């Protein structure tokens, strides 16, 4: 198994690009962007499981014996760097960190499937915001995934997602600017102001 950064170089994925199965024999850290992870068992159709966001590790499944067929696809432009480790102790630390992150991502995936579609769209946009700490007085930005990805991730339809985005725009919670960029800012009531671009 390849695990050293001297063997592999940083990778970039464009939206809709899928990681090859061989890529998952390597540990990767997401530096930028977002990927969706779909899982398929047996003859069932693949279904959305969770998002992978900056700082997350990919390829840990090989160490814990996951038998599902995973499809990992970029929903925005993604940068990945190979992770090197020197010994079993470092690998154990990585695994423990990945378990904690995976639990958090599973909770987020559940939150993207509950509540009104408006709430689910806003939650997704918050997760995709580039700044981990959103300041009430400072805007952060992220890239907007395709309508199809948003709809599948939040378990809705493209038409409904489009209506929600349009209603946010009409309510002046959405503004358009740079290509596919979104800016968000906390409002006093802990909601966000979204500024989106197309």
Short mmCIF file of C-alpha atoms in Angstrom, two decimals:
data_model
loop_
_atom_site.label_atom_id
_atom_site.label_comp_id
_atom_site.label_asym_id
_atom_site.label_seq_id
_atom_site.Cartn_x
_atom_site.Cartn_y
_atom_site.Cartn_z
CA UNK A 1 0.00 0.00 0.00
CA UNK A 2 1.31 3.43 -0.91
CA UNK A 3 1.26 5.92 1.95
CA UNK A 4 4.16 8.28 1.48
CA UNK A 5 4.01 11.71 -0.08
CA UNK A 6 7.28 10.94 -1.90
CA UNK A 7 5.46 8.29 -3.97
CA UNK A 8 2.33 10.30 -4.73
CA UNK A 9 1.71 13.90 -5.58
CA UNK A 10 -1.17 16.18 -4.73
CA UNK A 11 -4.32 15.50 -6.75
CA UNK A 12 -7.01 17.82 -8.06
CA UNK A 13 -10.53 16.77 -8.95
CA UNK A 14 -13.08 18.77 -10.88
CA UNK A 15 -16.79 18.67 -10.03
CA UNK A 16 -18.36 15.32 -11.03
CA UNK A 17 -14.98 13.53 -11.14
CA UNK A 18 -14.96 10.24 -9.25
CA UNK A 19 -12.00 8.78 -7.37
CA UNK A 20 -10.84 5.47 -8.80
CA UNK A 21 -10.89 2.39 -6.52
CA UNK A 22 -7.07 2.26 -6.69
CA UNK A 23 -6.93 5.81 -5.31
CA UNK A 24 -8.55 4.56 -2.12
CA UNK A 25 -5.57 2.29 -1.44
CA UNK A 26 -3.86 5.54 -0.42
CA UNK A 27 -4.62 7.84 2.48
CA UNK A 28 -5.61 11.32 1.33
CA UNK A 29 -6.35 14.52 3.22
CA UNK A 30 -8.79 16.98 1.69
CA UNK A 31 -7.18 20.39 1.47
CA UNK A 32 -9.93 22.18 -0.43
CA UNK A 33 -13.42 21.45 -1.71
CA UNK A 34 -16.11 18.90 -0.95
CA UNK A 35 -16.83 15.33 -2.00
CA UNK A 36 -19.93 13.21 -1.60
CA UNK A 37 -19.58 9.60 -0.50
CA UNK A 38 -22.15 7.12 -1.76
CA UNK A 39 -22.31 3.51 -0.57
CA UNK A 40 -23.61 0.38 -2.28
CA UNK A 41 -24.10 -3.02 -0.68
CA UNK A 42 -25.06 -6.12 -2.64
CA UNK A 43 -27.58 -5.40 -5.36
CA UNK A 44 -28.94 -2.21 -3.76
CA UNK A 45 -28.54 1.07 -5.59
CA UNK A 46 -25.81 3.39 -4.35
CA UNK A 47 -27.06 6.03 -1.92
CA UNK A 48 -25.62 9.15 -0.32
CA UNK A 49 -23.91 8.47 3.02
CA UNK A 50 -22.01 11.63 3.93
CA UNK A 51 -19.91 14.56 2.80
CA UNK A 52 -16.13 14.76 3.03
CA UNK A 53 -14.84 18.27 3.73
CA UNK A 54 -11.46 20.02 4.15
CA UNK A 55 -9.30 18.32 6.80
CA UNK A 56 -11.08 14.96 6.41
CA UNK A 57 -9.20 11.78 5.50
CA UNK A 58 -10.13 9.48 2.62
CA UNK A 59 -9.09 5.83 2.33
CA UNK A 60 -9.45 4.86 6.00
CA UNK A 61 -12.11 2.28 5.11
CA UNK A 62 -9.41 -0.17 3.97
CA UNK A 63 -8.08 -0.38 7.55
CA UNK A 64 -11.43 -1.18 9.16
CA UNK A 65 -12.68 -3.75 6.67
CA UNK A 66 -15.58 -1.82 5.11
CA UNK A 67 -17.05 -4.15 2.49
CA UNK A 68 -19.40 -1.62 0.86
CA UNK A 69 -18.61 -0.36 -2.60
CA UNK A 70 -17.91 3.34 -2.11
CA UNK A 71 -18.24 5.98 -4.79
CA UNK A 72 -16.45 9.21 -3.89
CA UNK A 73 -17.26 12.08 -6.22
CA UNK A 74 -16.25 15.73 -6.16
CA UNK A 75 -19.18 18.14 -5.87
CA UNK A 76 -16.88 21.18 -6.04
CA UNK A 77 -13.28 21.55 -7.18
CA UNK A 78 -11.14 19.47 -4.80
CA UNK A 79 -7.47 19.39 -3.81
CA UNK A 80 -6.12 16.26 -2.10
CA UNK A 81 -2.71 15.59 -0.60
CA UNK A 82 -1.34 12.11 0.17
CA UNK A 83 -0.85 11.36 3.86
CA UNK A 84 2.38 9.75 5.00
CA UNK A 85 2.81 7.99 8.31
CA UNK A 86 5.86 6.43 9.86
CA UNK A 87 4.59 3.79 12.27
CA UNK A 88 1.56 2.05 13.76
CA UNK A 89 1.22 4.69 16.48
CA UNK A 90 0.70 7.45 13.94
CA UNK A 91 -1.72 5.27 12.01
CA UNK A 92 -3.70 4.62 15.20
CA UNK A 93 -3.91 8.37 15.84
CA UNK A 94 -5.14 8.92 12.29
CA UNK A 95 -7.76 6.19 12.69
CA UNK A 96 -9.02 7.67 15.98
CA UNK A 97 -9.25 11.11 14.40
CA UNK A 98 -11.07 9.66 11.38
CA UNK A 99 -13.61 7.89 13.63
CA UNK A 100 -14.38 11.15 15.40
CA UNK A 101 -14.71 13.06 12.12
CA UNK A 102 -16.83 10.29 10.59
CA UNK A 103 -19.24 10.47 13.53
CA UNK A 104 -19.56 14.24 13.04
CA UNK A 105 -20.12 13.84 9.28
CA UNK A 106 -22.82 11.21 9.92
CA UNK A 107 -24.63 13.60 12.27
CA UNK A 108 -24.40 16.30 9.60
CA UNK A 109 -25.76 13.90 6.95
CA UNK A 110 -28.77 13.15 9.16
CA UNK A 111 -29.36 16.88 9.69
CA UNK A 112 -29.36 17.34 5.90
CA UNK A 113 -32.25 14.87 5.67
CA UNK A 114 -34.51 16.31 8.40
CA UNK A 115 -36.54 19.50 8.67
CA UNK A 116 -37.92 21.66 5.88
CA UNK A 117 -36.14 21.86 2.54
CA UNK A 118 -35.30 25.52 3.31
CA UNK A 119 -33.54 24.44 6.51
CA UNK A 120 -31.73 21.59 4.77
CA UNK A 121 -30.45 23.85 1.97
CA UNK A 122 -29.18 26.40 4.52
CA UNK A 123 -27.46 23.66 6.55
CA UNK A 124 -25.69 22.39 3.45
CA UNK A 125 -24.52 25.88 2.51
CA UNK A 126 -23.19 26.39 6.04
CA UNK A 127 -21.25 23.10 5.87
CA UNK A 128 -19.69 24.13 2.57
CA UNK A 129 -18.61 27.57 3.81
CA UNK A 130 -14.82 27.84 3.54
CA UNK A 131 -14.31 29.58 6.89
CA UNK A 132 -14.69 27.13 9.75
CA UNK A 133 -15.58 29.92 12.13
CA UNK A 134 -18.20 32.22 10.67
CA UNK A 135 -18.00 35.70 12.19
CA UNK A 136 -21.20 37.74 12.51
CA UNK A 137 -19.49 40.70 10.83
CA UNK A 138 -17.46 38.83 8.24
CA UNK A 139 -18.63 37.02 5.13
CA UNK A 140 -17.22 33.61 4.21
CA UNK A 141 -17.56 31.98 0.83
CA UNK A 142 -17.92 28.59 -0.77
CA UNK A 143 -18.62 27.04 -4.13
CA UNK A 144 -22.18 26.01 -4.83
CA UNK A 145 -22.60 22.37 -5.97
CA UNK A 146 -24.90 21.52 -8.87
CA UNK A 147 -28.66 21.53 -8.29
CA UNK A 148 -28.65 17.76 -8.81
CA UNK A 149 -26.07 17.19 -6.07
CA UNK A 150 -27.84 19.53 -3.65
CA UNK A 151 -31.16 17.76 -4.31
CA UNK A 152 -29.71 14.27 -3.83
CA UNK A 153 -27.74 15.21 -0.72
CA UNK A 154 -30.71 16.83 1.04
CA UNK A 155 -33.18 14.25 -0.34
CA UNK A 156 -35.35 16.61 -2.35
CA UNK A 157 -35.94 17.49 -6.00
CA UNK A 158 -34.06 19.91 -8.23
CA UNK A 159 -37.23 21.94 -8.72
CA UNK A 160 -37.76 22.32 -4.96
CA UNK A 161 -34.12 23.27 -4.38
CA UNK A 162 -34.37 25.82 -7.19
CA UNK A 163 -37.51 27.31 -5.62
CA UNK A 164 -35.77 27.54 -2.22
CA UNK A 165 -32.73 29.29 -3.72
CA UNK A 166 -35.02 31.68 -5.60
CA UNK A 167 -37.03 32.44 -2.44
CA UNK A 168 -33.80 33.15 -0.55
CA UNK A 169 -32.81 35.49 -3.36
CA UNK A 170 -36.20 37.25 -3.30
CA UNK A 171 -35.92 37.63 0.48
CA UNK A 172 -32.52 39.27 -0.13
CA UNK A 173 -30.77 36.42 1.67
CA UNK A 174 -29.10 35.49 -1.60
CA UNK A 175 -27.10 37.68 -3.96
CA UNK A 176 -25.28 36.74 -7.15
CA UNK A 177 -21.68 37.66 -7.99
CA UNK A 178 -18.59 35.59 -8.88
CA UNK A 179 -19.18 32.32 -10.76
CA UNK A 180 -20.74 29.72 -8.48
CA UNK A 181 -19.48 31.43 -5.33
CA UNK A 182 -21.55 31.89 -2.22
CA UNK A 183 -20.89 34.17 0.72
CA UNK A 184 -22.63 33.74 4.02
CA UNK A 185 -22.77 35.79 7.17
CA UNK A 186 -24.42 35.09 10.52
CA UNK A 187 -27.50 37.16 11.27
CA UNK A 188 -28.37 38.14 14.82
CA UNK A 189 -30.84 35.26 15.12
CA UNK A 190 -28.07 32.75 14.25
CA UNK A 191 -29.40 32.33 10.73
CA UNK A 192 -27.15 33.08 7.80
CA UNK A 193 -27.23 35.61 5.03
CA UNK A 194 -26.26 33.82 1.86
CA UNK A 195 -24.72 35.62 -1.08
CA UNK A 196 -24.59 33.30 -4.02
CA UNK A 197 -23.21 33.70 -7.47
CA UNK A 198 -23.85 31.98 -10.75
#
